[in-house]
Coordinates of N, CA and C in Angstrom, one line a residue:
Chain A
X1 N 232.3 117.1 161.6 CA 232.7 116.1 162.6 C 231.8 116.3 163.9
X2 N 231.8 115.2 164.7 CA 231.0 115.2 165.9 C 231.5 116.3 166.9
X3 N 230.5 117.0 167.5 CA 230.8 118.0 168.5 C 230.6 117.5 169.9
X4 N 230.2 116.2 170.0 CA 230.1 115.6 171.2 C 230.9 114.3 171.2
X5 N 231.9 114.3 172.1 CA 232.8 113.2 172.1 C 232.5 112.2 173.2
X6 N 232.4 110.9 172.8 CA 232.0 109.9 173.8 C 233.1 108.9 173.8
X7 N 233.5 108.5 175.0 CA 234.7 107.6 175.2 C 234.4 106.6 176.3
X8 N 234.7 105.3 176.2 CA 235.3 104.7 175.0 C 234.2 104.4 174.0
X9 N 234.6 104.0 172.8 CA 233.7 103.6 171.8 C 233.2 102.1 172.0
X10 N 234.2 101.3 172.6 CA 233.9 99.9 172.9 C 234.5 99.6 174.2
X11 N 233.8 98.8 175.0 CA 234.4 98.3 176.2 C 233.9 97.0 176.6
X12 N 234.8 96.1 177.0 CA 234.4 94.8 177.5 C 234.8 94.7 178.9
X13 N 233.9 94.2 179.8 CA 234.2 94.1 181.2 C 233.6 92.8 181.7
X14 N 234.1 92.4 182.9 CA 233.6 91.2 183.5 C 232.5 91.5 184.4
X15 N 231.6 90.5 184.6 CA 230.5 90.7 185.6 C 231.0 91.1 186.9
X16 N 230.3 92.1 187.5 CA 230.6 92.5 188.8 C 231.5 93.8 188.9
X17 N 232.1 94.1 187.8 CA 233.0 95.3 187.7 C 232.2 96.5 187.3
X18 N 232.8 97.6 187.4 CA 232.1 98.9 187.0 C 232.8 99.5 185.8
X19 N 232.1 100.2 185.0 CA 232.6 100.8 183.8 C 232.1 102.2 183.7
X20 N 233.0 103.1 183.4 CA 232.7 104.5 183.3 C 232.7 104.9 181.8
X21 N 231.7 105.7 181.4 CA 231.6 106.2 180.0 C 231.6 107.7 180.1
X22 N 232.4 108.3 179.3 CA 232.5 109.8 179.3 C 231.8 110.4 178.1
X23 N 231.2 111.5 178.3 CA 230.5 112.3 177.3 C 231.0 113.8 177.4
X24 N 231.6 114.2 176.4 CA 232.2 115.6 176.4 C 231.6 116.5 175.3
X25 N 231.2 117.7 175.7 CA 230.8 118.6 174.6 C 232.0 119.4 174.2
X26 N 232.3 119.5 172.9 CA 233.4 120.2 172.4 C 233.0 121.5 171.9
X27 N 233.7 122.5 172.3 CA 233.4 123.9 171.8 C 232.1 124.5 172.2
X28 N 231.4 123.8 173.1 CA 230.2 124.5 173.7 C 230.0 123.9 175.1
X29 N 229.3 124.7 175.9 CA 228.9 124.2 177.2 C 227.5 123.7 177.2
X30 N 227.4 122.6 178.0 CA 226.1 121.9 178.1 C 225.7 121.8 179.5
X31 N 224.7 122.5 179.9 CA 224.3 122.4 181.3 C 223.4 121.1 181.5
X32 N 223.0 120.6 180.3 CA 222.2 119.4 180.4 C 222.7 118.4 179.3
X33 N 222.8 117.2 179.7 CA 223.2 116.1 178.7 C 222.2 115.0 178.9
X34 N 222.1 114.2 178.0 CA 221.1 113.1 178.0 C 221.8 111.7 177.7
X35 N 221.4 110.7 178.5 CA 222.0 109.4 178.3 C 220.9 108.5 177.7
X36 N 221.2 107.8 176.6 CA 220.2 106.9 176.0 C 220.9 105.5 176.0
X37 N 220.0 104.5 175.9 CA 220.4 103.1 175.8 C 219.7 102.6 174.5
X38 N 220.4 101.8 173.8 CA 219.9 101.2 172.6 C 220.2 99.7 172.5
X39 N 219.1 98.9 172.6 CA 219.3 97.5 172.5 C 219.4 97.1 171.0
X40 N 220.0 96.0 170.7 CA 220.1 95.6 169.3 C 218.8 95.6 168.5
X41 N 218.8 96.3 167.4 CA 217.6 96.4 166.6 C 216.4 97.1 167.3
X42 N 216.7 97.9 168.2 CA 215.7 98.6 169.0 C 216.0 100.1 168.9
X43 N 215.0 100.8 169.5 CA 215.1 102.3 169.4 C 216.0 102.8 170.6
X44 N 216.3 104.0 170.6 CA 217.0 104.7 171.7 C 215.9 105.0 172.8
X45 N 216.3 104.6 174.0 CA 215.5 104.8 175.2 C 216.2 105.8 176.1
X46 N 215.5 106.9 176.5 CA 216.2 107.8 177.4 C 216.3 107.1 178.8
X47 N 217.5 107.2 179.3 CA 217.7 106.7 180.6 C 217.7 107.7 181.7
X48 N 218.3 108.9 181.4 CA 218.4 109.9 182.4 C 218.9 111.2 181.8
X49 N 218.5 112.3 182.5 CA 219.0 113.6 182.1 C 220.0 114.0 183.1
X50 N 221.1 114.4 182.6 CA 222.3 114.8 183.5 C 222.3 116.3 183.6
X51 N 222.3 116.8 184.8 CA 222.3 118.2 185.0 C 223.6 118.7 185.7
X52 N 224.2 119.6 185.1 CA 225.5 120.1 185.7 C 225.2 120.7 187.1
X53 N 226.0 120.2 188.0 CA 225.9 120.7 189.4 C 224.8 120.2 190.3
X54 N 224.0 119.3 189.7 CA 222.9 118.8 190.5 C 222.6 117.3 190.2
X55 N 221.7 116.8 190.8 CA 221.4 115.3 190.6 C 220.8 115.1 189.3
X56 N 221.1 113.9 188.7 CA 220.5 113.5 187.5 C 219.0 113.2 187.7
X57 N 218.3 113.3 186.6 CA 216.9 112.9 186.6 C 216.7 111.6 185.9
X58 N 216.3 110.5 186.5 CA 216.2 109.2 185.9 C 214.8 108.9 185.4
X59 N 214.7 108.2 184.3 CA 213.4 107.8 183.7 C 212.9 106.6 184.6
X60 N 211.6 106.5 184.5 CA 211.0 105.4 185.3 C 211.6 104.0 184.8
X61 N 212.0 103.3 185.8 CA 212.5 101.9 185.6 C 214.0 101.9 185.5
X62 N 214.7 103.0 185.5 CA 216.1 103.0 185.5 C 216.7 103.1 186.9
X63 N 217.5 102.2 187.2 CA 218.1 102.2 188.6 C 219.2 103.2 188.8
X64 N 218.9 104.2 189.6 CA 219.9 105.3 189.7 C 221.1 104.8 190.5
X65 N 221.0 103.8 191.3 CA 222.2 103.3 192.0 C 223.1 102.4 191.1
X66 N 222.5 101.9 190.1 CA 223.3 101.1 189.1 C 223.9 102.0 188.0
X67 N 223.2 102.9 187.6 CA 223.7 103.8 186.5 C 223.9 105.2 187.2
X68 N 225.2 105.3 187.6 CA 225.5 106.6 188.3 C 225.9 107.6 187.3
X69 N 225.4 108.8 187.4 CA 225.6 109.9 186.5 C 226.2 111.1 187.3
X70 N 227.3 111.6 186.7 CA 228.0 112.7 187.3 C 228.2 113.8 186.3
X71 N 227.8 115.0 186.5 CA 227.9 116.1 185.6 C 228.7 117.2 186.2
X72 N 230.0 117.0 186.4 CA 230.8 117.8 187.2 C 231.2 119.1 186.6
X73 N 231.1 119.2 185.3 CA 231.5 120.4 184.6 C 230.5 120.7 183.5
X74 N 230.7 121.8 182.9 CA 229.7 122.2 181.8 C 230.1 121.5 180.5
X75 N 231.1 120.7 180.5 CA 231.5 120.0 179.2 C 231.7 118.5 179.4
X76 N 231.4 118.0 180.6 CA 231.6 116.6 180.8 C 230.5 116.0 181.7
X77 N 229.9 114.9 181.2 CA 229.1 114.1 182.0 C 229.6 112.6 181.9
X78 N 229.5 111.9 183.0 CA 229.9 110.5 183.0 C 228.8 109.6 183.5
X79 N 228.8 108.5 182.8 CA 227.8 107.4 183.2 C 228.6 106.2 183.7
X80 N 228.4 105.8 184.9 CA 229.1 104.6 185.5 C 228.1 103.5 185.7
X81 N 228.4 102.4 185.0 CA 227.6 101.2 185.2 C 228.2 100.4 186.3
X82 N 227.6 100.3 187.4 CA 228.2 99.7 188.6 C 227.7 98.2 188.6
X83 N 228.6 97.4 189.1 CA 228.4 95.9 189.3 C 227.7 95.4 188.0
X84 N 228.4 95.6 186.9 CA 227.8 95.2 185.6 C 227.4 93.8 185.5
X85 N 226.3 93.5 184.8 CA 225.8 92.2 184.5 C 225.7 92.0 183.0
X86 N 225.7 90.8 182.5 CA 225.5 90.6 181.1 C 224.3 91.3 180.5
X87 N 223.2 91.4 181.2 CA 222.1 92.1 180.7 C 222.2 93.6 180.6
X88 N 223.3 94.1 181.1 CA 223.7 95.5 180.9 C 224.4 95.8 179.6
X89 N 224.7 94.7 178.9 CA 225.3 94.8 177.6 C 224.4 95.5 176.7
X90 N 224.9 96.6 176.1 CA 224.0 97.4 175.2 C 224.9 98.5 174.6
X91 N 224.2 99.3 173.8 CA 224.8 100.5 173.2 C 224.3 101.7 173.9
X92 N 225.3 102.5 174.5 CA 224.9 103.7 175.2 C 225.3 105.0 174.4
X93 N 224.4 105.9 174.3 CA 224.6 107.1 173.6 C 224.3 108.3 174.4
X94 N 225.1 109.3 174.3 CA 224.8 110.6 175.0 C 224.5 111.7 174.0
X95 N 223.8 112.7 174.5 CA 223.6 113.8 173.6 C 223.6 115.1 174.4
X96 N 223.8 116.2 173.8 CA 223.9 117.5 174.5 C 223.4 118.6 173.5
X97 N 222.7 119.6 174.1 CA 222.2 120.6 173.3 C 223.1 121.8 173.3
X98 N 223.4 122.3 172.2 CA 224.3 123.5 172.0 C 223.4 124.8 172.1
X99 N 223.1 125.2 173.2 CA 222.2 126.3 173.4 C 221.1 126.0 174.3
X100 N 220.3 127.0 174.7 CA 219.3 126.9 175.7 C 217.9 126.8 175.3
X101 N 217.7 126.8 174.0 CA 216.3 126.8 173.5 C 216.0 125.6 172.6
X102 N 214.8 125.4 172.3 CA 214.4 124.2 171.5 C 215.0 124.3 170.1
X103 N 215.3 125.5 169.6 CA 215.9 125.5 168.2 C 217.4 125.3 168.2
X104 N 218.0 125.2 169.4 CA 219.4 124.9 169.4 C 219.7 123.5 168.9
X105 N 220.8 123.3 168.2 CA 221.1 121.9 167.7 C 221.4 120.9 168.8
X106 N 220.9 119.7 168.7 CA 221.1 118.6 169.6 C 222.1 117.7 169.0
X107 N 223.3 117.5 169.6 CA 224.3 116.7 169.1 C 224.4 115.4 169.9
X108 N 224.7 114.3 169.1 CA 224.9 113.0 169.7 C 226.3 112.6 169.7
X109 N 226.7 111.9 170.7 CA 228.0 111.2 170.7 C 228.0 110.0 169.7
X110 N 229.1 109.4 169.5 CA 229.2 108.2 168.6 C 228.8 106.9 169.3
X111 N 228.5 107.0 170.6 CA 228.0 105.8 171.3 C 229.1 105.0 171.9
X112 N 228.8 104.1 172.9 CA 229.7 103.2 173.5 C 229.0 101.8 173.5
X113 N 229.7 100.9 172.9 CA 229.3 99.5 172.9 C 229.8 98.8 174.2
X114 N 229.0 98.5 175.1 CA 229.4 97.8 176.3 C 229.0 96.3 176.2
X115 N 230.0 95.5 176.5 CA 229.8 94.0 176.5 C 230.3 93.6 177.9
X116 N 229.4 92.9 178.6 CA 229.7 92.4 179.9 C 229.7 90.9 179.8
X117 N 230.9 90.3 180.2 CA 231.0 88.9 180.0 C 230.9 88.1 181.4
Chain B
X1 N 201.1 110.1 177.9 CA 202.5 109.9 177.4 C 202.5 109.9 175.9
X2 N 203.6 110.3 175.4 CA 203.8 110.3 173.9 C 204.3 109.0 173.4
X3 N 203.9 108.6 172.3 CA 204.4 107.4 171.6 C 204.7 107.7 170.2
X4 N 205.7 107.0 169.6 CA 206.1 107.1 168.2 C 206.1 105.8 167.6
X5 N 205.4 105.6 166.5 CA 205.3 104.3 165.9 C 205.8 104.3 164.4
X6 N 206.7 103.4 164.2 CA 207.2 103.2 162.8 C 206.9 101.8 162.4
X7 N 206.0 101.7 161.5 CA 205.4 100.4 161.2 C 206.2 99.5 160.2
X8 N 207.2 100.1 159.6 CA 208.0 99.4 158.6 C 209.4 99.1 159.2
X9 N 209.6 97.9 159.7 CA 210.9 97.5 160.2 C 212.1 97.6 159.2
X10 N 211.8 97.2 158.0 CA 212.8 97.3 156.9 C 212.2 97.7 155.6
X11 N 213.0 98.4 154.8 CA 212.6 98.8 153.5 C 213.8 98.8 152.6
X12 N 213.5 98.6 151.3 CA 214.6 98.7 150.3 C 214.2 99.5 149.1
X13 N 215.1 100.1 148.5 CA 214.8 101.0 147.3 C 216.0 100.9 146.4
X14 N 215.7 101.0 145.1 CA 216.8 101.1 144.1 C 217.4 102.5 144.1
X15 N 218.7 102.5 143.9 CA 219.4 103.7 143.7 C 218.7 104.6 142.7
X16 N 218.6 105.9 143.1 CA 218.0 106.9 142.2 C 216.5 107.0 142.3
X17 N 215.9 106.0 143.0 CA 214.4 106.0 143.1 C 214.0 106.7 144.4
X18 N 212.7 106.8 144.6 CA 212.1 107.5 145.7 C 211.5 106.5 146.7
X19 N 211.7 106.8 148.0 CA 211.1 105.9 149.0 C 210.5 106.8 150.1
X20 N 209.4 106.3 150.7 CA 208.8 107.0 151.8 C 208.7 106.1 153.0
X21 N 209.2 106.7 154.1 CA 209.2 106.0 155.4 C 208.0 106.6 156.2
X22 N 207.3 105.7 156.9 CA 206.1 106.1 157.6 C 206.4 106.3 159.1
X23 N 205.7 107.2 159.7 CA 205.8 107.5 161.1 C 204.4 108.0 161.6
X24 N 203.9 107.5 162.7 CA 202.8 108.1 163.3 C 203.1 108.3 164.8
X25 N 202.4 109.2 165.4 CA 202.7 109.5 166.8 C 201.4 109.7 167.5
X26 N 201.5 109.7 168.8 CA 200.3 110.0 169.6 C 200.7 111.0 170.7
X27 N 200.0 112.0 170.9 CA 200.3 113.0 171.9 C 199.0 113.9 172.1
X28 N 198.9 114.4 173.3 CA 197.9 115.4 173.6 C 198.4 116.8 173.6
X29 N 199.7 116.9 173.3 CA 200.3 118.3 173.2 C 199.9 118.9 171.9
X30 N 199.8 120.3 171.9 CA 199.4 121.0 170.7 C 200.7 121.6 170.0
X31 N 201.7 121.8 170.8 CA 203.0 122.3 170.3 C 204.1 121.3 170.5
X32 N 204.8 121.0 169.5 CA 205.9 120.0 169.6 C 206.7 120.0 168.4
X33 N 207.8 119.2 168.4 CA 208.7 119.1 167.3 C 208.7 117.6 166.8
X34 N 208.9 117.4 165.6 CA 209.1 116.1 165.1 C 210.4 116.0 164.3
X35 N 211.1 114.9 164.3 CA 212.4 114.8 163.7 C 212.5 113.5 163.0
X36 N 213.4 113.4 162.0 CA 213.9 112.2 161.5 C 215.4 112.2 161.7
X37 N 215.9 111.1 162.3 CA 217.3 110.9 162.4 C 217.7 109.7 161.6
X38 N 219.0 109.8 161.2 CA 219.6 108.7 160.4 C 220.7 108.1 161.3
X39 N 220.8 106.8 161.4 CA 221.9 106.2 162.1 C 222.5 105.2 161.1
X40 N 223.6 105.6 160.5 CA 224.4 104.6 159.6 C 225.1 103.6 160.4
X41 N 225.8 102.7 159.8 CA 226.5 101.6 160.5 C 227.5 102.2 161.5
X42 N 228.0 103.4 161.3 CA 228.9 104.0 162.3 C 228.2 104.3 163.6
X43 N 226.9 104.2 163.7 CA 226.0 104.4 164.9 C 225.9 105.9 165.3
X44 N 226.5 106.8 164.5 CA 226.3 108.2 164.8 C 224.9 108.6 164.4
X45 N 224.3 109.3 165.3 CA 222.9 109.8 165.1 C 223.0 111.1 164.3
X46 N 222.4 111.2 163.2 CA 222.5 112.4 162.3 C 221.1 112.9 162.1
X47 N 220.9 114.2 162.3 CA 219.6 114.8 162.1 C 219.4 115.0 160.6
X48 N 218.3 114.4 160.1 CA 218.0 114.5 158.7 C 217.1 115.8 158.5
X49 N 216.0 115.9 159.3 CA 215.1 116.9 159.1 C 214.2 117.1 160.3
X50 N 213.7 118.3 160.6 CA 212.9 118.6 161.7 C 211.7 119.4 161.3
X51 N 210.6 119.3 162.0 CA 209.4 120.0 161.7 C 208.8 120.5 163.0
X52 N 208.4 121.8 163.0 CA 207.7 122.4 164.1 C 206.2 122.1 163.9
X53 N 205.5 121.7 164.9 CA 204.1 121.3 164.7 C 203.2 122.5 164.3
X54 N 203.6 123.7 164.7 CA 202.8 124.9 164.5 C 203.0 125.4 163.0
X55 N 203.9 124.8 162.3 CA 204.1 125.2 160.9 C 203.4 124.2 160.0
X56 N 202.5 124.8 159.2 CA 201.8 124.0 158.2 C 202.6 123.5 157.1
X57 N 203.6 124.3 156.7 CA 204.4 124.0 155.6 C 205.3 122.8 155.9
X58 N 205.4 121.8 155.0 CA 206.2 120.7 155.2 C 207.7 121.1 155.0
X59 N 208.5 120.5 156.0 CA 210.0 120.8 155.9 C 210.6 120.1 154.8
X60 N 211.6 120.7 154.2 CA 212.4 120.0 153.1 C 213.9 120.3 153.4
X61 N 214.7 119.3 153.1 CA 216.2 119.5 153.1 C 216.8 118.7 151.9
X62 N 217.0 119.5 150.9 CA 217.6 118.9 149.7 C 216.7 117.7 149.2
X63 N 217.2 116.5 149.2 CA 216.5 115.3 148.7 C 215.5 114.8 149.8
X64 N 215.4 115.3 150.9 CA 214.6 114.8 152.0 C 213.4 115.8 152.2
X65 N 212.2 115.2 152.3 CA 211.1 116.1 152.6 C 210.1 115.3 153.5
X66 N 209.2 116.0 154.2 CA 208.3 115.3 155.0 C 206.9 115.6 154.5
X67 N 206.0 114.7 154.9 CA 204.5 114.9 154.7 C 204.0 114.9 156.1
X68 N 203.7 116.1 156.7 CA 203.3 116.3 158.0 C 201.8 116.5 158.0
X69 N 201.1 115.6 158.6 CA 199.6 115.6 158.7 C 199.3 115.7 160.2
X70 N 199.1 116.9 160.7 CA 198.9 117.1 162.1 C 197.6 116.4 162.7
X71 N 196.6 116.6 161.9 CA 195.3 116.0 162.4 C 195.4 114.5 162.5
X72 N 196.1 113.9 161.5 CA 196.2 112.4 161.5 C 197.4 112.0 162.3
X73 N 198.2 112.9 162.8 CA 199.4 112.6 163.6 C 200.3 111.7 162.8
X74 N 200.6 112.1 161.6 CA 201.4 111.4 160.7 C 202.6 112.2 160.3
X75 N 203.7 111.6 160.1 CA 205.0 112.4 159.8 C 205.9 111.5 159.0
X76 N 205.6 111.4 157.7 CA 206.4 110.5 156.8 C 207.6 111.2 156.2
X77 N 208.6 110.5 155.9 CA 209.8 111.0 155.3 C 209.9 110.5 153.9
X78 N 210.1 111.4 152.9 CA 210.3 111.0 151.5 C 211.8 111.3 151.2
X79 N 212.4 110.3 150.6 CA 213.8 110.4 150.2 C 213.8 110.3 148.6
X80 N 214.1 111.3 148.0 CA 214.2 111.3 146.5 C 215.6 111.0 146.0
X81 N 215.6 110.5 144.8 CA 216.9 110.2 144.2 C 217.9 109.5 145.2
X82 N 217.4 108.4 145.7 CA 218.1 107.6 146.8 C 219.5 107.3 146.4
X83 N 220.4 107.5 147.3 CA 221.8 107.2 147.1 C 222.3 106.1 148.0
X84 N 223.4 105.4 147.6 CA 223.9 104.3 148.4 C 224.2 104.7 149.9
X85 N 224.6 106.0 150.0 CA 224.9 106.5 151.3 C 223.7 106.7 152.2
X86 N 222.5 106.6 151.6 CA 221.3 106.8 152.4 C 221.0 105.5 153.2
X87 N 221.7 104.4 152.9 CA 221.5 103.2 153.6 C 221.8 103.4 155.1
X88 N 220.8 103.1 156.0 CA 220.9 103.4 157.4 C 219.6 103.0 158.1
X89 N 219.7 103.1 159.4 CA 218.4 103.0 160.2 C 217.9 104.5 160.3
X90 N 216.6 104.6 160.1 CA 216.0 105.9 160.2 C 215.0 105.9 161.4
X91 N 215.2 106.9 162.3 CA 214.3 107.0 163.4 C 213.5 108.3 163.4
X92 N 212.2 108.1 163.6 CA 211.3 109.2 163.8 C 211.3 109.6 165.3
X93 N 211.3 110.8 165.6 CA 211.3 111.2 167.0 C 210.4 112.4 167.3
X94 N 210.0 112.5 168.5 CA 209.0 113.5 169.0 C 209.7 114.2 170.2
X95 N 209.4 115.5 170.2 CA 209.9 116.3 171.4 C 208.8 117.3 171.7
X96 N 208.5 117.4 173.0 CA 207.5 118.4 173.4 C 208.1 119.8 173.3
X97 N 207.2 120.8 173.1 CA 207.7 122.2 172.9 C 208.1 122.8 174.3
X98 N 209.3 123.3 174.3 CA 209.7 124.1 175.5 C 210.1 123.3 176.7
X99 N 211.3 123.6 177.2 CA 211.7 123.1 178.5 C 212.3 121.7 178.5
X100 N 212.1 120.9 177.5 CA 212.6 119.5 177.6 C 214.1 119.5 177.2
X101 N 214.5 120.5 176.3 CA 215.9 120.6 175.9 C 216.5 119.3 175.3
X102 N 215.7 118.5 174.8 CA 216.4 117.4 174.1 C 215.9 116.0 174.6
X103 N 214.8 116.0 175.3 CA 214.2 114.7 175.7 C 213.4 114.2 174.5
X104 N 214.0 113.4 173.7 CA 213.4 112.9 172.5 C 212.8 111.5 172.7
X105 N 211.6 111.3 172.1 CA 211.0 110.0 172.2 C 211.1 109.4 170.8
X106 N 211.8 108.3 170.7 CA 212.1 107.7 169.4 C 211.1 106.6 169.0
X107 N 210.9 106.4 167.7 CA 210.2 105.2 167.2 C 211.3 104.1 167.2
X108 N 210.8 102.9 166.8 CA 211.7 101.7 166.8 C 212.6 101.7 165.6
X109 N 212.4 102.5 164.6 CA 213.3 102.6 163.5 C 212.9 101.8 162.3
X110 N 213.4 102.3 161.1 CA 213.2 101.6 159.9 C 214.5 101.4 159.2
X111 N 214.9 100.2 158.9 CA 216.2 99.9 158.3 C 216.0 100.0 156.8
X112 N 216.7 101.0 156.2 CA 216.6 101.3 154.8 C 217.8 100.8 154.1
X113 N 217.6 100.0 153.1 CA 218.7 99.6 152.2 C 218.5 100.1 150.8
X114 N 219.5 100.8 150.4 CA 219.5 101.3 149.0 C 220.4 100.4 148.1
X115 N 219.8 99.9 147.1 CA 220.4 98.9 146.3 C 220.9 99.5 145.0
X116 N 222.1 99.1 144.6 CA 222.7 99.6 143.3 C 222.0 99.1 142.1

C-alpha cells in the first residue's frame, strides 16, 4: 500500500476560494517533499520542493503566492491553492523520499483531482 | 537543462507478447539516474525500474528490462509476456546524481494498452 497519503483525492471548489491539499508520509519522516502538477494527458511537472522548517523552493513560473506550501512537521506538507481559478484545475501529486540518499525509495501519493468551477 | 522525450504517445500490444517503449534524454551530467514509472487508471505512480548511469549492465525486474545506451542517451523499456494489468501510462524520468532527493524530470508518457 501507499506510504504517502494524500488528501483529499478529489475536490471541487468555486472560483475565488482556497483549497488545501495534504501530503503525509506514513511510517517515515520526510524533511523534503515534492509537489507535482499533471495536466490531462500530460506529464508531471515539478511545482515546488517543500522543506521542513523552511521556505519552499518553487520552480520557475510557479507563483509562490498562489500555491502556498507549508511543511510544518516531518510527516506533513500542505499545498494551498489560493484564490483558485478554473485554469488551476488539474491533478496534483506529492512525493517524499524515505531516506536521505539517492538510493532511498521515492514514494508518491495517490494525487488530488482539483476542479475549480 | 535536462529534457526527457517519449516519442510514442500510445502503443498497444497483445497479451503475452513483448513491447518496447522508447525514451531519449538530454543532459550534460555524467552521473544520473533513469527511471520508468507506471501510472495506472488509479493515478498512483509506481516505480517499475531504475538504472544508475554509471552502471553498464542493464537493469531488469522480472518481466521488465531496459536497454540503456548512455552514449546515445537512450533508455527504452521492454515488457515481456505482457499482462492485462500492464495497461497504464508509462513515464520515463531523469534525476541528477546527488543532492536533488527526488527532483524528477518526466517525459510526456506513453499510454500502453494490453489487449486480450
